[in-house]
Coordinates of C-alpha atoms in Angstrom, one line a residue:
X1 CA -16.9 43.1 85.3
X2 CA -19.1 45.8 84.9
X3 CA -19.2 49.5 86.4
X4 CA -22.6 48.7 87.1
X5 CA -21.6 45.6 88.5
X6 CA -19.0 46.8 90.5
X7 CA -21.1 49.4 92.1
X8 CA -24.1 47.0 93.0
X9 CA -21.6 44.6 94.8
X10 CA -19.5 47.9 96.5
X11 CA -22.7 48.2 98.3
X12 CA -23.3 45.2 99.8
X13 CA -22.5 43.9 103.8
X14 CA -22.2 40.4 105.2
X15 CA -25.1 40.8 106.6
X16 CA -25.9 40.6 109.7
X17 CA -22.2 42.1 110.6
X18 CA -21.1 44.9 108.8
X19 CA -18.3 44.0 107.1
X20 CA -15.5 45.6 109.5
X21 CA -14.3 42.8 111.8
X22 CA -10.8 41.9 110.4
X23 CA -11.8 38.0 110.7
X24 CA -15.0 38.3 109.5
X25 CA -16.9 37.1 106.6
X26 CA -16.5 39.3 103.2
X27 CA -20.0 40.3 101.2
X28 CA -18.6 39.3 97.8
X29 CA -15.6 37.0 97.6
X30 CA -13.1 35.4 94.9
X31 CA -15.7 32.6 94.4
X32 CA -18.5 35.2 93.3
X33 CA -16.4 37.5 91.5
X34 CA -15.3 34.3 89.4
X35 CA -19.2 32.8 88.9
X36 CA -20.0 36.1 87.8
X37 CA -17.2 36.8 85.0
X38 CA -18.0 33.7 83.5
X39 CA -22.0 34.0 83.8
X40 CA -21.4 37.6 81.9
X41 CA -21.5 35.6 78.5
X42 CA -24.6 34.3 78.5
X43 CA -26.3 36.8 80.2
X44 CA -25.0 39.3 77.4
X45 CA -26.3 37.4 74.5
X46 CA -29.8 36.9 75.7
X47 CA -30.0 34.8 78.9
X48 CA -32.3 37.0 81.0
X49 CA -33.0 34.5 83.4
X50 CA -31.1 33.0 85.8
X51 CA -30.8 30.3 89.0
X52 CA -28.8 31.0 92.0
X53 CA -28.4 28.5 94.1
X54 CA -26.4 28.4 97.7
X55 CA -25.7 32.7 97.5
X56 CA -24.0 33.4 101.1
X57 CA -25.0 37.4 100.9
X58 CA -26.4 38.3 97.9
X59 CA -24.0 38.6 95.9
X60 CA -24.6 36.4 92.7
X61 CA -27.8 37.3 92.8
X62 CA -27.6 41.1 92.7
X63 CA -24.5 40.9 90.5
X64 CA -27.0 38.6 87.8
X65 CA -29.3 41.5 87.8
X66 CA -26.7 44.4 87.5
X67 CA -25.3 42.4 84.7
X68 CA -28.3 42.4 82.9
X69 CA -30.8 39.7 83.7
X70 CA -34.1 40.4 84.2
X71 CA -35.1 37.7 86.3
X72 CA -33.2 35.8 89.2
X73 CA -34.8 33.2 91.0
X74 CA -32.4 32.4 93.6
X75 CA -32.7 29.4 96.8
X76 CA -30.4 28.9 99.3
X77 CA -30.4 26.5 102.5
X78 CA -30.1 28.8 105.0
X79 CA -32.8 31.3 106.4
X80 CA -29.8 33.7 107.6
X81 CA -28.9 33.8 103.7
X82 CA -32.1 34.8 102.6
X83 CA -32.1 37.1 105.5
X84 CA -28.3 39.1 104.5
X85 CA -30.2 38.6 100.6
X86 CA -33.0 40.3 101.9
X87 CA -31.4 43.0 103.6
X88 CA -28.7 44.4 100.7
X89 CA -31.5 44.5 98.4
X90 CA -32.9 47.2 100.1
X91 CA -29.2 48.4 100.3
X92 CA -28.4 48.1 96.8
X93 CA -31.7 48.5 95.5
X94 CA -31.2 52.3 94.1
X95 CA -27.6 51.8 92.7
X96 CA -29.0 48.6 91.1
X97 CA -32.0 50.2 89.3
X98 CA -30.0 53.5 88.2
X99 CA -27.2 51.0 86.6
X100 CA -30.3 49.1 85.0
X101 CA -31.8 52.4 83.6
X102 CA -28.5 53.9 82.2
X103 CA -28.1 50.7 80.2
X104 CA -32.0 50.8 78.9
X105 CA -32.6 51.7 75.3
X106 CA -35.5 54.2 76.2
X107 CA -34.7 55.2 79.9
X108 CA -38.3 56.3 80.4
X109 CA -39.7 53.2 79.6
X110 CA -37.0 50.5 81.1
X111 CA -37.7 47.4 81.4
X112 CA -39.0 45.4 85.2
X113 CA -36.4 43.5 87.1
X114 CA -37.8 40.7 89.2
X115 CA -36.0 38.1 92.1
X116 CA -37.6 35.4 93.7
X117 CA -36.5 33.3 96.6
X118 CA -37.7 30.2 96.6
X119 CA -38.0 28.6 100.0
X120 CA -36.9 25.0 98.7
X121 CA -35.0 23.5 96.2
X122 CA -37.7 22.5 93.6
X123 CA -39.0 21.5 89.8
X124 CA -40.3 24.4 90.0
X125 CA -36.9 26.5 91.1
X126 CA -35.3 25.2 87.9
X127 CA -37.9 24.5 85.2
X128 CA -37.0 26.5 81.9
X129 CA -33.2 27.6 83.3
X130 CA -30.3 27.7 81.2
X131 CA -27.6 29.0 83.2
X132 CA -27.5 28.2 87.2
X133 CA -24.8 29.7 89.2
X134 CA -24.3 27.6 92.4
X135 CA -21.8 28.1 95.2
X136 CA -20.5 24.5 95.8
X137 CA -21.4 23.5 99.3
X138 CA -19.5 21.7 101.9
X139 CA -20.6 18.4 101.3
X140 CA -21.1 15.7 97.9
X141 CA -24.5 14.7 99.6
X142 CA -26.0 17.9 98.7
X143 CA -24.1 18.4 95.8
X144 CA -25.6 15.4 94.8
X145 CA -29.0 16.6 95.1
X146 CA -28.7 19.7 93.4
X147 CA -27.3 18.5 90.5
X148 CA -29.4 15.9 89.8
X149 CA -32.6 18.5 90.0
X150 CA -30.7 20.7 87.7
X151 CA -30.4 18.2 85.2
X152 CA -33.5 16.3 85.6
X153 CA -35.8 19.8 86.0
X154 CA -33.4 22.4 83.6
X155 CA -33.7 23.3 80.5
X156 CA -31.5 20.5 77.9
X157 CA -29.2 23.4 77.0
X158 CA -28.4 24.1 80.7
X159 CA -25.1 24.9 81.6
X160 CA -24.2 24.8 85.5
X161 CA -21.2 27.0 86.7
X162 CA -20.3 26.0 90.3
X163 CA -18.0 27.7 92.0
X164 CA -15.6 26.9 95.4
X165 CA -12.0 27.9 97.1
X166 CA -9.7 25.7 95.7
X167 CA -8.8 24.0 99.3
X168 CA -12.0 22.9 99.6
X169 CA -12.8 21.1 96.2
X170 CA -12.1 17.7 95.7
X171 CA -12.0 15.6 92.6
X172 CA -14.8 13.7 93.5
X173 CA -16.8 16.8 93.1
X174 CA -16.3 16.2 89.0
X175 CA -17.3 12.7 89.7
X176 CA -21.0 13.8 91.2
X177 CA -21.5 16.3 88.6
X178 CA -20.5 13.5 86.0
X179 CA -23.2 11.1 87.2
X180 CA -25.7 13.7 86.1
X181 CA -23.8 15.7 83.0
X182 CA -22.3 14.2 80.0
X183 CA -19.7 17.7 80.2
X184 CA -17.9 18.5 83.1
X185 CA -15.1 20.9 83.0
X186 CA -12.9 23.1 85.0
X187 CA -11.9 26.3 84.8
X188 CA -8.2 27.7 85.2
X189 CA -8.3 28.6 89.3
X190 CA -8.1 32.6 90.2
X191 CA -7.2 34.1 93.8
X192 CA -7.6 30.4 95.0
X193 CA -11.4 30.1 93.7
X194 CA -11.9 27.8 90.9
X195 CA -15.0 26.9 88.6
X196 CA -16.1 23.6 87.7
X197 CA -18.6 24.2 84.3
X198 CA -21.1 21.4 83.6
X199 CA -23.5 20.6 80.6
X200 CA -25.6 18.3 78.6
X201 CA -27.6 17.0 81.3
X202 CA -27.9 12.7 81.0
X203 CA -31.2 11.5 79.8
X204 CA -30.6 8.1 80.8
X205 CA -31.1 8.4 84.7
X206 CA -33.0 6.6 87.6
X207 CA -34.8 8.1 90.8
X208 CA -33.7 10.7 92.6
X209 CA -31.2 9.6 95.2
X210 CA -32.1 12.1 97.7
X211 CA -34.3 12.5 100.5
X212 CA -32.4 8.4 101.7
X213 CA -34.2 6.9 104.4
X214 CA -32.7 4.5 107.3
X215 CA -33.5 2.4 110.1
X216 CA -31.8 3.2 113.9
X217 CA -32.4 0.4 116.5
X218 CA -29.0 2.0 118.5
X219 CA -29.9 1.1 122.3
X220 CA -29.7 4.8 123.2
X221 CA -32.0 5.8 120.7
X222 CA -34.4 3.5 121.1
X223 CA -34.4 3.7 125.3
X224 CA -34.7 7.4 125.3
X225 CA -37.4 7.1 122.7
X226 CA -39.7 5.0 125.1
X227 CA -41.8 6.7 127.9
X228 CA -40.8 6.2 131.4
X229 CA -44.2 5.3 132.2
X230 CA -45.6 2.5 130.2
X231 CA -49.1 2.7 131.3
X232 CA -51.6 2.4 128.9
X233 CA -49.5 -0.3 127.2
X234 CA -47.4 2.2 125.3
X235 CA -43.9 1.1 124.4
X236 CA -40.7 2.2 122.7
X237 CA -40.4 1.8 119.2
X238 CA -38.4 -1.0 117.8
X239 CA -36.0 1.1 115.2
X240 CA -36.4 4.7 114.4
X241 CA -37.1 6.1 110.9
X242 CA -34.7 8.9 109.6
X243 CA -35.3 10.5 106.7
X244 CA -32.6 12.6 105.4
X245 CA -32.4 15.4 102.3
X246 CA -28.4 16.7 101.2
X247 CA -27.8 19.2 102.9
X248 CA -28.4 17.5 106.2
X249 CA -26.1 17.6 108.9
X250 CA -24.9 13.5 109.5
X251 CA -27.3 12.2 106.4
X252 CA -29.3 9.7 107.5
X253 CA -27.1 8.7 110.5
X254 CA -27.0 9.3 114.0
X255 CA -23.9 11.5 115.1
X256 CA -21.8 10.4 118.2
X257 CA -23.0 13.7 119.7
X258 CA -26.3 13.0 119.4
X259 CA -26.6 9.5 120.6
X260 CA -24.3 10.5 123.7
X261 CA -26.9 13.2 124.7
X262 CA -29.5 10.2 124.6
X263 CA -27.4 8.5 126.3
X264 CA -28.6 10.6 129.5
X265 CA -31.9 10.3 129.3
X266 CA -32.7 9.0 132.1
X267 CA -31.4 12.1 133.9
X268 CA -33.9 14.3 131.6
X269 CA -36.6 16.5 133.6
X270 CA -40.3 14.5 133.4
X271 CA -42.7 16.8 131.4
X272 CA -46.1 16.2 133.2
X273 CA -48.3 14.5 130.5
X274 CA -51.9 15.2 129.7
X275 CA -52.8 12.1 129.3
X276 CA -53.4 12.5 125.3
X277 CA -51.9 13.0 121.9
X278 CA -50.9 16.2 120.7
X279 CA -53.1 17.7 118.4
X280 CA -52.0 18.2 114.8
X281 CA -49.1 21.1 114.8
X282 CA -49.7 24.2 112.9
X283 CA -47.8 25.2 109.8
X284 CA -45.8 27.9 110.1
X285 CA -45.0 29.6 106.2
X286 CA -41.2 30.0 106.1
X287 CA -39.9 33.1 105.3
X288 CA -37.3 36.3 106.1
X289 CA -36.4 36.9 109.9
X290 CA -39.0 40.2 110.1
X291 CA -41.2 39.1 113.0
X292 CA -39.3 37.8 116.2
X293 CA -41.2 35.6 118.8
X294 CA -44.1 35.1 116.2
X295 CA -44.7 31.5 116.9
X296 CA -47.8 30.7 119.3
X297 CA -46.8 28.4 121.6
X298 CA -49.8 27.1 122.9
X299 CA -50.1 27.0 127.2
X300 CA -51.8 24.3 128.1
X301 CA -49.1 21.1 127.8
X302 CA -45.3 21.1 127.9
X303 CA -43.3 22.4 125.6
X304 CA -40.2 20.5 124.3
X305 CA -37.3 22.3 121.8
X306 CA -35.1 20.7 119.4
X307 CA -32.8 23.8 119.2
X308 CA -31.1 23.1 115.9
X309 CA -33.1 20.3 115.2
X310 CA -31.1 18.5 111.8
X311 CA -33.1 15.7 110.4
X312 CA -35.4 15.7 113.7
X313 CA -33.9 12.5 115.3
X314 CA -34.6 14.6 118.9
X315 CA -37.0 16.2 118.1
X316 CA -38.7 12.4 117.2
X317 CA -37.4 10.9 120.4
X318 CA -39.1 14.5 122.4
X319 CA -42.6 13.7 120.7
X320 CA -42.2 9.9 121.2
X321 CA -41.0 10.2 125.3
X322 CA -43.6 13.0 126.4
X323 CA -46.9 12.2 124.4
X324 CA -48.9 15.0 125.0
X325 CA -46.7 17.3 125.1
X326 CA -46.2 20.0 122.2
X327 CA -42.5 19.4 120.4
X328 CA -40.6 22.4 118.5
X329 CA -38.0 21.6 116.0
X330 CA -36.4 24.5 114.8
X331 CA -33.5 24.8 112.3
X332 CA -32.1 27.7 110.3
X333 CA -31.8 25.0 107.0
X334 CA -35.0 24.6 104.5
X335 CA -33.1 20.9 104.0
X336 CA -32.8 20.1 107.7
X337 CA -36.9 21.0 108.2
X338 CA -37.6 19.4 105.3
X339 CA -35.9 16.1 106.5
X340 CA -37.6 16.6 110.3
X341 CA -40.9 16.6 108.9
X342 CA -40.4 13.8 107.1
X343 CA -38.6 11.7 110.0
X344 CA -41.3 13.0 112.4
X345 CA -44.2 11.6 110.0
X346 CA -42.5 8.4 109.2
X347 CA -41.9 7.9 112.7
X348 CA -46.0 8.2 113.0
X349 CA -45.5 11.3 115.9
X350 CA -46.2 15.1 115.5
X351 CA -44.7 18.5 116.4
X352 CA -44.0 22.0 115.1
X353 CA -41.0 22.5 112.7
X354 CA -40.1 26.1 112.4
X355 CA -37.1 27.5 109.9
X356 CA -35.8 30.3 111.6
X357 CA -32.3 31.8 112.9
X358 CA -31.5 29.9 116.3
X359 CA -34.9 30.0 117.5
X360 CA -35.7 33.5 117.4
X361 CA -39.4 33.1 116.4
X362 CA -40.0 31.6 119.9
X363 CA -41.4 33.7 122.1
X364 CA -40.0 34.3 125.7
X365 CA -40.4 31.8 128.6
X366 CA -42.2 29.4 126.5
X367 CA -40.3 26.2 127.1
X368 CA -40.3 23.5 130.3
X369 CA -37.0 21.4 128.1
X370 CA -34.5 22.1 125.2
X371 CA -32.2 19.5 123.4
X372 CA -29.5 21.1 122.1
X373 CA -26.2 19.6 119.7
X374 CA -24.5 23.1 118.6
X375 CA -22.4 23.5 115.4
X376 CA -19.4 23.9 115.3
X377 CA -19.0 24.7 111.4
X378 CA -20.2 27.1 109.3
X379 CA -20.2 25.7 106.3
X380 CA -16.4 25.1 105.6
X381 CA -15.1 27.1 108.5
X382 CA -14.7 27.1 112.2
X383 CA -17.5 28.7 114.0
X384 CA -19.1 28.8 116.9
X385 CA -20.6 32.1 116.6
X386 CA -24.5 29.7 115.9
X387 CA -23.8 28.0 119.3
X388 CA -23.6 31.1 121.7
X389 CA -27.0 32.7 119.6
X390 CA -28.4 28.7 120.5
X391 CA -27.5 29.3 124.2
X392 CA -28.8 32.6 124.4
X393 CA -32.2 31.8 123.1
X394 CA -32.6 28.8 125.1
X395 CA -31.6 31.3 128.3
X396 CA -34.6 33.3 126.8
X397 CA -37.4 30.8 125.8
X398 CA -37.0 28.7 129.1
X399 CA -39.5 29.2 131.7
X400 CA -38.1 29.5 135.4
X401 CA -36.8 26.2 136.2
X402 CA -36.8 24.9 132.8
X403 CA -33.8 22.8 131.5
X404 CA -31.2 23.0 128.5
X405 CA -29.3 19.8 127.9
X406 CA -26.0 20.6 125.8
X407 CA -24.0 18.2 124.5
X408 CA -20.8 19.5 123.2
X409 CA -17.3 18.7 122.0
X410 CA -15.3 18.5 125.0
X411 CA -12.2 21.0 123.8
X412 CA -14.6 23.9 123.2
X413 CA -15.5 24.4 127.5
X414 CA -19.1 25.6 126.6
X415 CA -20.1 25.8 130.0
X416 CA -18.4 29.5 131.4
X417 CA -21.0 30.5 128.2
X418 CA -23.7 28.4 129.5
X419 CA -23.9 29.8 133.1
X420 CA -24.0 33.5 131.4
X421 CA -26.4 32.4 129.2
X422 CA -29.0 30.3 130.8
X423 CA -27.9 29.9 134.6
X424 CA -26.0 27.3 136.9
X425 CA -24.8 24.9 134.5
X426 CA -24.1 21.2 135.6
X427 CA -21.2 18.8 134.0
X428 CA -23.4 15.7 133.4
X429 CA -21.4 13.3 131.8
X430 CA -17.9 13.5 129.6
X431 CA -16.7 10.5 127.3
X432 CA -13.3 10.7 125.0
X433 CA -14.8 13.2 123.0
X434 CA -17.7 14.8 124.0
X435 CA -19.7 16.4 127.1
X436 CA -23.3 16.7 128.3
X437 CA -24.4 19.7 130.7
X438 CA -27.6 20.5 132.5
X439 CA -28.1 24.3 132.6
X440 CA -31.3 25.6 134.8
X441 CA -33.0 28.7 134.0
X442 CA -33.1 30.5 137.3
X443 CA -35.1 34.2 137.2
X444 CA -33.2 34.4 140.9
X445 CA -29.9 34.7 138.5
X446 CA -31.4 37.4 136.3
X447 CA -32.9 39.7 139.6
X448 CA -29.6 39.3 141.1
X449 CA -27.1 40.8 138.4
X450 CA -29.8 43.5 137.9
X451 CA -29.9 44.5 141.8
X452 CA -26.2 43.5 141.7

């Protein structure tokens, strides 16, 4: 690589840690150093644009530039992506430009870099590419999806490098990217990361597969989903629409963790209705994590939160049981607030779907309920570094009395973190595999550990 390179990429942090924890994540890893080597070709005879997709910190997208491109337009699923992109831009920014003069044939007239960050994967991400460098995510549903936009919306001559840890690539991997390629190769694997290289995108080719949509009439679903009080001659719905992009956690399904947590509720708070319809939610433009709590809650009805909200199954059920009150679906996944919307609308009910980091656009005390089914993954790994931010904004947004309803797999004892978090915590029900806790926000808690 590059001195240039190497300098650029020297610079740069997982954001938001900063690189020192021994078990952390790394800024730039075997997988980008390996999706950069090979993008070094093309980029060197004449490809001065290029796609990113799925870029964990910024590295693929910074090392593009410092390689030579002139113009990266770069999307990736996650809003705390864009965010770590975002943030060792501005790190890398000066080392970046200096490395781009040095190599300019007249240094006082050097040529403009330019990166975009597209909020959604898109024709209009992809149109004209040639080269896309993709980080292979966790799942073939969403590789799926972005490989059939890459080949349908991309340039003829496109060639897609996509890059992984060996452990976690699977052979069926080729066979997605061979549904949409005619060329699908592999590269030899290097410090345990490996390439798979794809061209020649097929012309013969039907619809999209992806946003799927599905029908669930599961008893749970479909009893939490109907009002307690029936008056007015309002009842349940008889299935539930799910609509459900790639990158969605559980596709189109409903996860055992979910449908448990509707299992109980019966045993949810009632939110005091007003009697009406909510009235149309307001957009919120996606974007970096820059302005905390900016989300106007509004203060006349309820508020309901679908705290990680997936493909907006509870957030659909919230909007369905409390008419009249105003439902929040937030997610930190463009695909995952892509696929709420859609359920929400094909489900005929409305609410507010934010894409932010683990609720942090709420603003404080704002919330009479939140639903909550925590990951426990980060993409391929282990984590539940997402669920302890989730329980600390839900002890945050929920007004005095309010209620967080958890449901969690059983091994992981959430509820020590839960009292901390939110206040006296309640073990509601417990199956094989999972648990469901009540947790009531009590400012009593709060005013005694700060007299205490």
């Amino acid at each position: 690589m590059s001195p240039e390179a190497e300098a650029v990429l020297a610079q740069l942090r997982p954001y938001p840690e900063d690189g020192t924890r021994a078990d952390g994540p790394v800024a730039v890893d075997a997988t980008d150093r390996l999706l950069l080597d090979e993008a070094a070709g093309p980029i060197s005879a004449g490809t001065d644009r290029v796609v990113v997709i799925g870029d964990r910190f910024g590295a693929l997208s910074l090392g593009c530039l410092a390689l030579g491109a002139r113009q990266v337009d770069v999307q990736t699923d996650a809003i705390t992506a864009e965010a770590a992109l975002d943030a060792n831009s501005r790190r890398a920014n000066r080392t970046l430009w200096d490395g781009h003069v040095a190599n300019t044939a007249d240094p006082h007239d050097p040529a403009p870099l330019g990166m975009t960050v597209h909020d959604a994967l898109a024709p209009g991400l992809l149109r004209g590419a040639r080269l896309v460098l993709l980080q292979l995510p966790p799942s073939l549903a969403e590789l799926t999806e972005v490989a059939e936009y890459v080949a349908r919306y991309a340039d003829p001559s496109v060639t897609l490098l996509a890059g992984g840890r060996v452990k976690h690539m699977t052979h069926a991997m080729n066979d997605v990217l061979g549904a949409s390629f005619e060329q699908v190769g592999a590269s030899l694997a290097r410090q345990k990361s490996r390439l798979l290289i794809a061209r020649g995108p097929r012309t013969a080719r039907g619809p999209l597969t992806y946003p799927v949509t599905a029908q669930i009439d599961d008893r749970e679903v479909l009893h939490a989903a109907t009002p307690r009080s029936t008056a007015g001659g309002r009842t349940g719905p008889a299935a539930l629409t799910v609509v459900a992009h790639g990158a969605a956690f559980a596709g189109a399904g409903l996860d055992l963790g979910t449908r448990f947590l509707l299992a109980q509720a019966d045993r949810w708070p009632d939110l005091p209705s007003t009697g009406t319809d909510p009235a149309p939610a307001r957009r919120h433009p996606p974007g970096l994590l820059r302005q905390p709590a900016s989300y106007q809650v509004p203060d006349d009805r309820p508020v309901a939160v679908d705290l990680g909200c997936g493909t907006g199954i509870l957030a659909t059920v919230l909007a369905l049981r409390f008419r009249g009150s105003h439902v929040i679906a937030t997610d930190r996944s463009a695909a995952a607030c892509a696929s709420a919307r859609a359920t929400l609308a094909a489900n005929g009910v409305q609410a507010a779907v934010l894409r932010d980091d683990a609720g942090s656009e709420l603003p404080d005390a704002c919330a009479d309920l939140v639903l909550l089914n925590p990951p426990f993954h980060d993409r391929a790994a282990l984590s539940t570094d997402a669920a302890h931010r989730m329980f600390a904004t839900a002890g945050r947004i929920l007004r005095d009395g309010g209620e967080l309803w958890t449901v969690f797999n059983t091994p992981l004892r959430y509820r020590g973190a839960l009292e901390r978090a939110v206040g006296p915590t309640e073990h509601i029900a417990q199956n094989r595999k999972f648990t469901v806790t009540r947790s009531v926000r009590k400012l009593l808690t709060d005013l005694s550990v700060i007299d205490g």
